[in-house]
Short mmCIF file of C-alpha atoms in Angstrom, two decimals:
data_model
loop_
_atom_site.label_atom_id
_atom_site.label_comp_id
_atom_site.label_asym_id
_atom_site.label_seq_id
_atom_site.Cartn_x
_atom_site.Cartn_y
_atom_site.Cartn_z
CA UNK A 82 13.04 18.31 1.81
CA UNK A 83 16.16 16.31 1.19
CA UNK A 84 16.33 12.58 0.83
CA UNK A 85 19.39 11.50 2.76
CA UNK A 86 18.95 7.80 2.25
CA UNK A 87 16.18 6.52 0.06
CA UNK A 88 16.74 3.03 1.32
CA UNK A 89 17.64 3.14 4.98
CA UNK A 90 16.56 -0.45 5.47
CA UNK A 91 13.84 -2.80 4.36
CA UNK A 92 10.99 -3.88 6.59
CA UNK A 93 8.99 -7.05 6.55
CA UNK A 94 5.23 -6.67 6.61
CA UNK A 95 5.45 -8.07 10.09
CA UNK A 96 7.66 -5.23 11.27
CA UNK A 97 5.32 -2.62 9.85
CA UNK A 98 2.35 -4.29 11.50
CA UNK A 99 4.27 -4.49 14.75
CA UNK A 100 5.14 -0.80 14.53
CA UNK A 101 1.53 0.20 13.98
CA UNK A 102 0.37 -2.05 16.79
CA UNK A 103 2.93 -0.56 19.16
CA UNK A 104 1.41 2.82 18.48
CA UNK A 105 -1.99 1.51 19.36
CA UNK A 106 -3.51 0.18 16.17
CA UNK A 107 -5.96 -2.61 16.65
CA UNK A 108 -9.15 -3.92 15.17
CA UNK A 109 -11.14 -2.37 17.99
CA UNK A 110 -13.71 0.26 17.40
CA UNK A 111 -11.71 2.33 19.89
CA UNK A 112 -9.41 3.18 17.04
CA UNK A 113 -10.74 6.69 16.83
CA UNK A 114 -8.97 7.53 20.05
CA UNK A 115 -5.49 6.32 19.22
CA UNK A 116 -2.97 8.65 17.57
CA UNK A 117 -2.98 6.87 14.24
CA UNK A 118 -3.99 8.49 10.99
CA UNK A 119 -6.77 6.99 8.86
CA UNK A 120 -4.27 6.32 6.10
CA UNK A 121 -2.11 4.37 8.53
CA UNK A 122 -5.12 2.38 9.58
CA UNK A 123 -5.67 1.36 6.00
CA UNK A 124 -2.19 -0.12 5.94
CA UNK A 125 -2.92 -1.84 9.25
CA UNK A 126 -6.13 -3.28 7.86
CA UNK A 127 -4.35 -4.60 4.81
CA UNK A 128 -1.60 -6.25 6.82
CA UNK A 129 -3.99 -7.68 9.36
CA UNK A 130 -5.84 -9.53 6.64
CA UNK A 131 -2.69 -10.90 5.19
CA UNK A 132 -0.51 -13.71 6.33
CA UNK A 133 1.33 -11.41 8.70
CA UNK A 134 -1.44 -11.01 11.21
CA UNK A 135 -0.83 -13.99 13.39
CA UNK A 136 2.89 -14.01 13.11
CA UNK A 137 5.00 -13.50 16.16
CA UNK A 138 8.72 -13.01 16.54
CA UNK A 139 8.93 -16.62 17.67
CA UNK A 140 7.35 -17.89 14.49
CA UNK A 141 9.66 -15.85 12.37
CA UNK A 142 12.77 -16.86 14.28
CA UNK A 143 11.85 -20.49 14.14
CA UNK A 144 11.27 -20.27 10.45
CA UNK A 145 14.55 -18.43 9.89
CA UNK A 146 16.42 -21.15 11.79
CA UNK A 147 14.81 -24.01 10.02
CA UNK A 148 15.03 -22.63 6.54
CA UNK A 149 18.77 -22.04 6.74
CA UNK A 150 19.56 -25.36 5.16
CA UNK A 151 17.72 -24.36 2.02
CA UNK A 152 20.08 -21.48 1.45
CA UNK A 153 17.41 -19.08 0.34
CA UNK A 154 18.17 -15.54 -0.63
CA UNK A 155 17.17 -12.94 1.94
CA UNK A 156 14.53 -11.59 -0.37
CA UNK A 157 13.05 -15.05 -0.82
CA UNK A 158 12.89 -15.66 2.90
CA UNK A 159 11.17 -12.35 3.47
CA UNK A 160 8.74 -12.90 0.65
CA UNK A 161 7.90 -16.26 2.10
CA UNK A 162 7.30 -14.72 5.50
CA UNK A 163 5.15 -12.02 3.96
CA UNK A 164 3.11 -14.23 1.67
CA UNK A 165 3.14 -17.52 3.54
CA UNK A 166 2.79 -19.73 0.47
CA UNK A 167 0.99 -22.90 1.35
CA UNK A 168 1.24 -24.67 -1.97
CA UNK A 169 3.89 -25.39 -4.55
CA UNK A 170 2.15 -23.19 -7.03
CA UNK A 171 2.30 -20.30 -4.58
CA UNK A 172 5.94 -20.67 -3.70
CA UNK A 173 7.14 -21.12 -7.24
CA UNK A 174 7.01 -17.47 -8.32
CA UNK A 175 8.87 -16.48 -5.17
CA UNK A 176 11.87 -18.72 -5.62
CA UNK A 177 14.24 -18.14 -8.48
CA UNK A 178 15.28 -21.18 -10.47
CA UNK A 179 13.25 -23.33 -8.14
CA UNK A 180 13.57 -26.44 -10.33
CA UNK A 181 17.31 -26.27 -10.46
CA UNK A 182 17.91 -25.39 -6.86
CA UNK A 183 15.30 -27.46 -5.16
CA UNK A 184 13.54 -30.02 -7.27
CA UNK A 185 11.67 -32.18 -4.81
CA UNK A 186 12.89 -30.26 -1.82
CA UNK A 187 10.47 -27.50 -2.70
CA UNK A 188 7.66 -29.52 -1.20
CA UNK A 189 9.65 -29.93 1.97
CA UNK A 190 10.01 -26.18 2.08
CA UNK A 191 6.31 -25.62 1.63
CA UNK A 192 5.62 -28.10 4.39
CA UNK A 193 7.99 -26.20 6.62
CA UNK A 194 6.24 -22.93 5.87
CA UNK A 195 2.86 -24.35 6.68
CA UNK A 196 4.12 -25.98 9.81
CA UNK A 197 5.96 -23.05 11.27
CA UNK A 198 4.20 -19.93 10.09
CA UNK A 199 0.64 -19.38 11.26
CA UNK A 200 -2.11 -19.30 8.75
CA UNK A 201 -3.82 -16.05 7.83
CA UNK A 202 -6.77 -15.21 10.06
CA UNK A 203 -9.59 -15.50 7.55
CA UNK A 204 -9.04 -19.20 7.06
CA UNK A 205 -9.81 -19.96 10.65
CA UNK A 206 -13.14 -18.25 10.37
CA UNK A 207 -14.00 -19.67 6.96
CA UNK A 208 -17.71 -19.23 6.69
CA UNK A 209 -18.04 -20.27 3.11
CA UNK A 210 -15.85 -22.76 1.43
CA UNK A 211 -15.50 -20.81 -1.72
CA UNK A 212 -14.68 -17.50 -0.19
CA UNK A 213 -10.92 -17.75 0.00
CA UNK A 214 -8.44 -15.11 0.88
CA UNK A 215 -4.96 -15.13 -0.44
CA UNK A 216 -3.70 -18.40 0.92
CA UNK A 217 -5.58 -21.33 -0.25
CA UNK A 218 -4.42 -24.57 1.14
CA UNK A 219 -3.77 -27.93 -0.22
CA UNK A 220 -3.10 -30.87 1.93
CA UNK A 221 0.53 -30.04 2.36
CA UNK A 222 1.33 -32.55 4.99
CA UNK A 223 0.60 -35.40 2.68
CA UNK A 224 2.07 -33.90 -0.37
CA UNK A 225 3.67 -36.30 -2.72
CA UNK A 226 2.79 -35.87 -6.40
CA UNK A 227 1.16 -32.62 -5.60
CA UNK A 228 -1.16 -32.63 -8.59
CA UNK A 229 -3.22 -35.35 -7.06
CA UNK A 230 -3.58 -33.49 -3.85
CA UNK A 231 -6.94 -32.62 -2.50
CA UNK A 232 -7.59 -28.97 -2.58
CA UNK A 233 -9.41 -28.10 0.54
CA UNK A 234 -10.60 -24.83 1.80
CA UNK A 235 -9.95 -25.30 5.42
CA UNK A 236 -6.59 -25.34 6.99
CA UNK A 237 -5.50 -28.72 8.16
CA UNK A 238 -4.12 -27.79 11.48
CA UNK A 239 -4.97 -27.61 15.08
CA UNK A 240 -8.07 -25.72 14.07
CA UNK A 241 -11.55 -26.99 14.29
CA UNK A 242 -12.37 -27.28 10.60
CA UNK A 243 -12.76 -30.48 8.67
CA UNK A 244 -9.85 -32.57 7.72
CA UNK A 245 -9.44 -34.03 4.34
CA UNK A 246 -7.21 -36.90 3.76
CA UNK A 247 -5.28 -37.78 0.74
CA UNK A 248 -7.53 -38.80 -2.09
CA UNK A 249 -10.69 -37.46 -0.58
CA UNK A 250 -12.37 -34.64 -2.35
CA UNK A 251 -13.69 -31.56 -0.68
CA UNK A 252 -16.68 -30.04 -2.24
CA UNK A 253 -15.72 -26.69 -3.59
CA UNK A 254 -18.77 -24.66 -4.36
CA UNK B 17 18.81 -9.59 -10.53
CA UNK B 18 17.88 -7.02 -7.96
CA UNK B 19 19.83 -6.93 -4.76
CA UNK B 20 18.26 -8.54 -1.74
CA UNK B 21 17.94 -5.35 0.22
CA UNK B 22 15.73 -3.81 -2.45
CA UNK B 23 13.19 -6.53 -2.66
CA UNK B 24 10.49 -5.80 -0.12
CA UNK B 25 7.24 -3.92 0.10
CA UNK B 26 8.08 -1.48 2.84
CA UNK B 27 11.26 0.46 3.42
CA UNK B 28 12.63 3.06 5.74
CA UNK B 29 13.81 6.28 4.16
CA UNK B 30 15.93 8.87 5.89
CA UNK B 31 14.79 12.39 5.18
CA UNK B 32 15.98 15.81 6.19
CA UNK B 33 13.45 18.58 6.07
CA UNK B 34 13.42 22.16 7.15
CA UNK B 35 10.14 23.43 8.30
CA UNK B 36 8.41 26.22 9.99
CA UNK B 37 6.41 25.41 13.03
CA UNK B 38 3.44 27.69 13.13
CA UNK B 39 3.00 29.56 16.41
CA UNK B 40 -0.09 27.68 17.46
CA UNK B 41 1.91 24.50 17.69
CA UNK B 42 4.55 25.91 19.93
CA UNK B 43 2.71 25.10 23.15
CA UNK B 44 3.39 21.41 22.53
CA UNK B 45 6.66 19.70 23.30
CA UNK B 46 8.91 20.28 20.33
CA UNK B 47 9.16 16.69 19.14
CA UNK B 48 5.42 16.27 19.27
CA UNK B 49 4.85 19.45 17.33
CA UNK B 50 7.41 18.37 14.79
CA UNK B 51 5.88 14.93 14.43
CA UNK B 52 2.42 16.33 13.84
CA UNK B 53 3.78 18.70 11.24
CA UNK B 54 5.71 15.93 9.50
CA UNK B 55 2.67 13.71 9.42
CA UNK B 56 0.59 16.46 7.94
CA UNK B 57 3.17 17.01 5.27
CA UNK B 58 4.08 13.45 4.37
CA UNK B 59 1.49 10.87 5.36
CA UNK B 60 -0.35 9.29 2.48
CA UNK B 61 1.64 11.27 -0.04
CA UNK B 62 3.79 9.87 -2.79
CA UNK B 63 7.38 11.00 -3.11
CA UNK B 64 8.94 10.21 -6.46
CA UNK B 65 11.36 7.29 -6.27
CA UNK B 66 10.61 6.80 -2.59
CA UNK B 67 7.09 5.59 -2.82
CA UNK B 68 3.98 6.18 -0.76
CA UNK B 69 4.71 7.52 2.73
CA UNK B 70 2.97 5.40 5.30
CA UNK B 71 4.19 6.55 8.70
CA UNK B 72 6.77 8.61 10.49
CA UNK B 73 8.95 5.90 11.98
CA UNK B 74 11.16 8.00 14.20
CA UNK B 75 12.75 11.40 14.56
CA UNK B 76 16.51 11.32 14.66
CA UNK B 77 17.33 14.92 15.32
CA UNK B 78 15.80 18.34 15.49
CA UNK B 79 18.07 21.27 14.96
CA UNK B 80 17.25 24.87 15.17
CA UNK B 81 14.08 26.17 16.61
CA UNK B 82 15.14 29.65 15.66
CA UNK B 83 12.69 32.39 15.31
CA UNK B 84 13.62 34.78 12.58
CA UNK B 85 12.99 38.46 12.97
CA UNK B 86 9.55 39.43 11.78
CA UNK B 87 8.42 35.83 11.72
CA UNK B 88 6.08 34.40 14.32
CA UNK B 89 6.96 30.84 13.44
CA UNK B 90 9.91 28.77 14.55
CA UNK B 91 12.19 27.21 11.92
CA UNK B 92 13.96 23.95 12.46
CA UNK B 93 15.66 21.21 10.51
CA UNK B 94 14.49 17.71 11.23
CA UNK B 95 16.11 14.43 10.36
CA UNK B 96 13.66 11.56 10.48
CA UNK B 97 12.75 8.22 8.99
CA UNK B 98 9.61 7.43 7.10
CA UNK B 99 8.10 4.06 6.41
CA UNK B 100 7.41 4.04 2.70
CA UNK B 101 5.56 1.63 0.50
CA UNK B 102 7.73 0.97 -2.51
CA UNK B 103 7.06 -2.28 -4.31
CA UNK B 104 9.83 -3.69 -6.44
CA UNK B 105 9.49 -5.11 -9.91
CA UNK B 106 8.85 -8.82 -9.66
CA UNK B 107 7.27 -8.61 -6.26
CA UNK B 108 4.12 -10.59 -5.69
CA UNK B 109 1.32 -8.78 -3.97
CA UNK B 110 -2.18 -9.75 -3.01
CA UNK B 111 -4.88 -7.20 -3.71
CA UNK B 112 -8.61 -6.83 -4.19
CA UNK B 113 -10.43 -5.96 -7.36
CA UNK B 114 -11.51 -2.35 -7.54
CA UNK B 115 -12.70 -1.95 -11.12
CA UNK B 116 -12.77 -3.99 -14.26
CA UNK B 117 -13.22 -2.64 -17.75
CA UNK B 118 -12.26 -3.53 -21.27
CA UNK B 119 -8.77 -2.05 -20.96
CA UNK B 120 -7.55 -3.28 -17.64
CA UNK B 121 -8.25 -4.41 -14.12
CA UNK B 122 -7.81 -1.93 -11.37
CA UNK B 123 -6.73 -3.35 -8.03
CA UNK B 124 -6.53 -1.93 -4.56
CA UNK B 125 -4.65 -2.57 -1.34
CA UNK B 126 -6.92 -0.29 0.65
CA UNK B 127 -4.16 2.19 1.34
CA UNK B 128 -3.08 2.33 -2.27
CA UNK B 129 -5.24 1.86 -5.31
CA UNK B 130 -3.39 2.94 -8.43
CA UNK B 131 -2.66 -0.60 -9.53
CA UNK B 132 -3.52 -1.63 -13.04
CA UNK B 133 -3.34 -4.95 -14.84
CA UNK B 134 -3.53 -4.13 -18.54
CA UNK B 135 -5.06 -6.53 -20.99
CA UNK B 136 -1.76 -7.69 -22.42
CA UNK B 137 -0.59 -8.81 -18.99
CA UNK B 138 -3.57 -11.03 -18.33
CA UNK B 139 -3.12 -14.72 -19.00
CA UNK B 140 -4.09 -15.65 -22.53
CA UNK B 141 -6.54 -16.31 -23.83
CA UNK B 142 -8.67 -13.92 -21.85
CA UNK B 143 -11.86 -12.31 -22.91
CA UNK B 144 -13.98 -9.50 -21.61
CA UNK B 145 -17.64 -9.97 -20.92
CA UNK B 146 -19.31 -6.64 -20.48
CA UNK B 147 -22.21 -6.00 -18.16
CA UNK B 148 -25.59 -5.88 -19.74
CA UNK B 149 -26.31 -2.53 -18.14
CA UNK B 150 -22.99 -0.88 -18.57
CA UNK B 151 -20.85 -1.69 -21.57
CA UNK B 152 -17.75 -0.17 -19.95
CA UNK B 153 -17.80 -2.43 -16.94
CA UNK B 154 -17.64 -6.15 -16.96
CA UNK B 155 -15.58 -9.11 -16.04
CA UNK B 156 -12.57 -10.83 -17.47
CA UNK B 157 -12.57 -14.53 -18.15
CA UNK B 158 -9.61 -16.74 -18.76
CA UNK B 159 -10.45 -19.35 -21.35
CA UNK B 160 -8.01 -21.93 -20.17
CA UNK B 161 -8.77 -25.34 -21.60
CA UNK B 162 -12.35 -24.32 -22.18
CA UNK B 163 -12.59 -25.41 -25.79
CA UNK B 164 -15.52 -27.79 -25.26
CA UNK B 165 -17.29 -26.92 -22.04
CA UNK B 166 -19.21 -23.91 -23.17
CA UNK B 167 -22.47 -24.78 -21.53
CA UNK B 168 -21.39 -24.20 -17.99
CA UNK B 169 -20.41 -21.10 -16.19
CA UNK B 170 -16.80 -20.38 -17.16
CA UNK B 171 -14.34 -21.57 -14.61
CA UNK B 172 -11.77 -18.83 -14.46
CA UNK B 173 -13.55 -15.59 -13.92
CA UNK B 174 -12.28 -12.42 -12.33
CA UNK B 175 -15.27 -11.02 -10.55
CA UNK B 176 -13.91 -9.72 -7.31
CA UNK B 177 -15.15 -12.42 -4.97
CA UNK B 178 -11.69 -13.35 -3.89
CA UNK B 179 -8.33 -11.70 -3.65
CA UNK B 180 -6.07 -11.42 -6.63
CA UNK B 181 -2.38 -12.15 -6.62
CA UNK B 182 -0.34 -10.16 -9.10
CA UNK B 183 3.29 -9.61 -9.92
CA UNK B 184 4.65 -6.07 -10.15
CA UNK B 185 5.62 -5.40 -13.72
CA UNK B 186 6.62 -1.75 -13.41
CA UNK B 187 6.29 1.20 -11.08
CA UNK B 188 6.12 4.70 -12.48
CA UNK B 189 6.16 8.13 -10.93
CA UNK B 190 5.42 11.52 -12.34
CA UNK B 191 8.79 13.15 -11.99
CA UNK B 192 9.11 16.05 -9.65
CA UNK B 193 12.28 17.70 -8.33
CA UNK B 194 13.50 16.34 -5.02
CA UNK B 195 14.07 19.74 -3.52
CA UNK B 196 10.76 21.31 -2.78
CA UNK B 197 10.04 24.94 -2.12
CA UNK B 198 9.50 25.46 1.56
CA UNK B 199 6.11 24.34 2.86
CA UNK B 200 4.90 22.78 -0.32
CA UNK B 201 3.61 19.26 0.05
CA UNK B 202 5.63 16.52 -1.57
CA UNK B 203 3.53 15.16 -4.33
CA UNK B 204 3.77 12.72 -7.18
CA UNK B 205 1.35 10.07 -8.25
CA UNK B 206 2.70 6.56 -8.35
CA UNK B 207 1.26 3.89 -10.60
CA UNK B 208 1.91 0.18 -10.36
CA UNK B 209 1.45 -1.92 -13.45
CA UNK B 210 1.03 -5.57 -12.69
CA UNK B 211 0.80 -8.89 -14.43
CA UNK B 212 -1.26 -11.95 -13.67
CA UNK B 213 0.15 -13.94 -16.53
CA UNK B 214 1.91 -16.67 -14.63
CA UNK B 215 1.36 -19.73 -12.50
CA UNK B 216 -0.18 -18.96 -9.18
CA UNK B 217 -1.24 -15.46 -10.17
CA UNK B 218 -4.74 -14.12 -10.58
CA UNK B 219 -7.66 -14.83 -8.28
CA UNK B 220 -6.53 -17.16 -5.54
CA UNK B 221 -9.48 -19.45 -6.10
CA UNK B 222 -8.25 -20.28 -9.60
CA UNK B 223 -5.29 -22.21 -8.29
CA UNK B 224 -7.35 -24.20 -5.94
CA UNK B 225 -9.60 -25.09 -8.82
CA UNK B 226 -6.67 -25.86 -11.07
CA UNK B 227 -5.50 -28.47 -8.66
CA UNK B 228 -8.93 -29.98 -8.53
CA UNK B 229 -9.14 -30.13 -12.29
CA UNK B 230 -5.97 -32.12 -12.46
CA UNK B 231 -7.23 -34.37 -9.76
CA UNK B 232 -10.39 -35.17 -11.64
CA UNK B 233 -8.67 -36.00 -14.88
#
């Protein structure tokens, strides 16, 4: 075996998920029939639970367009797409020198992320408040001094779950 | 700083491999037979410096198909691309807790589970509370701002109920030569060492709670 190019291109999580889906991967129990190895299914399962699951090319393109003005590095954009940070504290480790480069604009960026990129699937079906998957949400749309933000467990979006307004507290069990 | 093109979870790698197709595969179309053979050889295996092979992405060329005298199998040289999982240092990944003992946390992504967060890369101060039944297992607790409130259940516990965000601190491979003897499976274990010692890292519920704490005060 000879490695001709160790790095022949980087893939977003979305592209890997898309590739597996195009070969027939799905959450169906019919997965035993498709030509996908169990190890590949494990990758599919991981990606499906992550922020990537509900993303479409349209989401990604829209985000790419709208984040241009922030002059993010390619790696930062792709990390944002992969992780879908929905709070300042989540986006901070992704962006280098965030204070210097963005200051207040960082909130704007988080708002943009939440607005454009779909939330991870488990939040829509939140059975228990306290059982959170990777993206917890704060009330991004009303974010000013973010420390005083209500932390809620349901996504404030077009989805059916409760809304919390600024200043109201959600009971977190 | 690492270059942009290096900083992702998954990459494509271009590989050239010569292989023998055993006779029983030869009734299939060549590219199918080759793909099956490649998958058998590479899927779910770690190649040093490349990472964990996830899938065969595409086959670029197949050359050969010769049958050597005295050999029932067909030999060909294939050029193909693999999707590999190769996290970079500094990357932030979400994982689930697999094991927790006094030395480290072990995390899993489902498809890869050699991820360790050693004690010194947990946020300080952290302490280990061992299980009553099994002294080697237990949970880690971050004593952040807990000086007074000892009566209640500690706030920042790692007990596996939610996902854990960590930052890749280092990735190590057992070194193995790149050129393999024919037909041997590529093999090298890969170990990710991670850190949760930073804002936003650790169990995702912590950061929700942290915001609530500040709200209350």
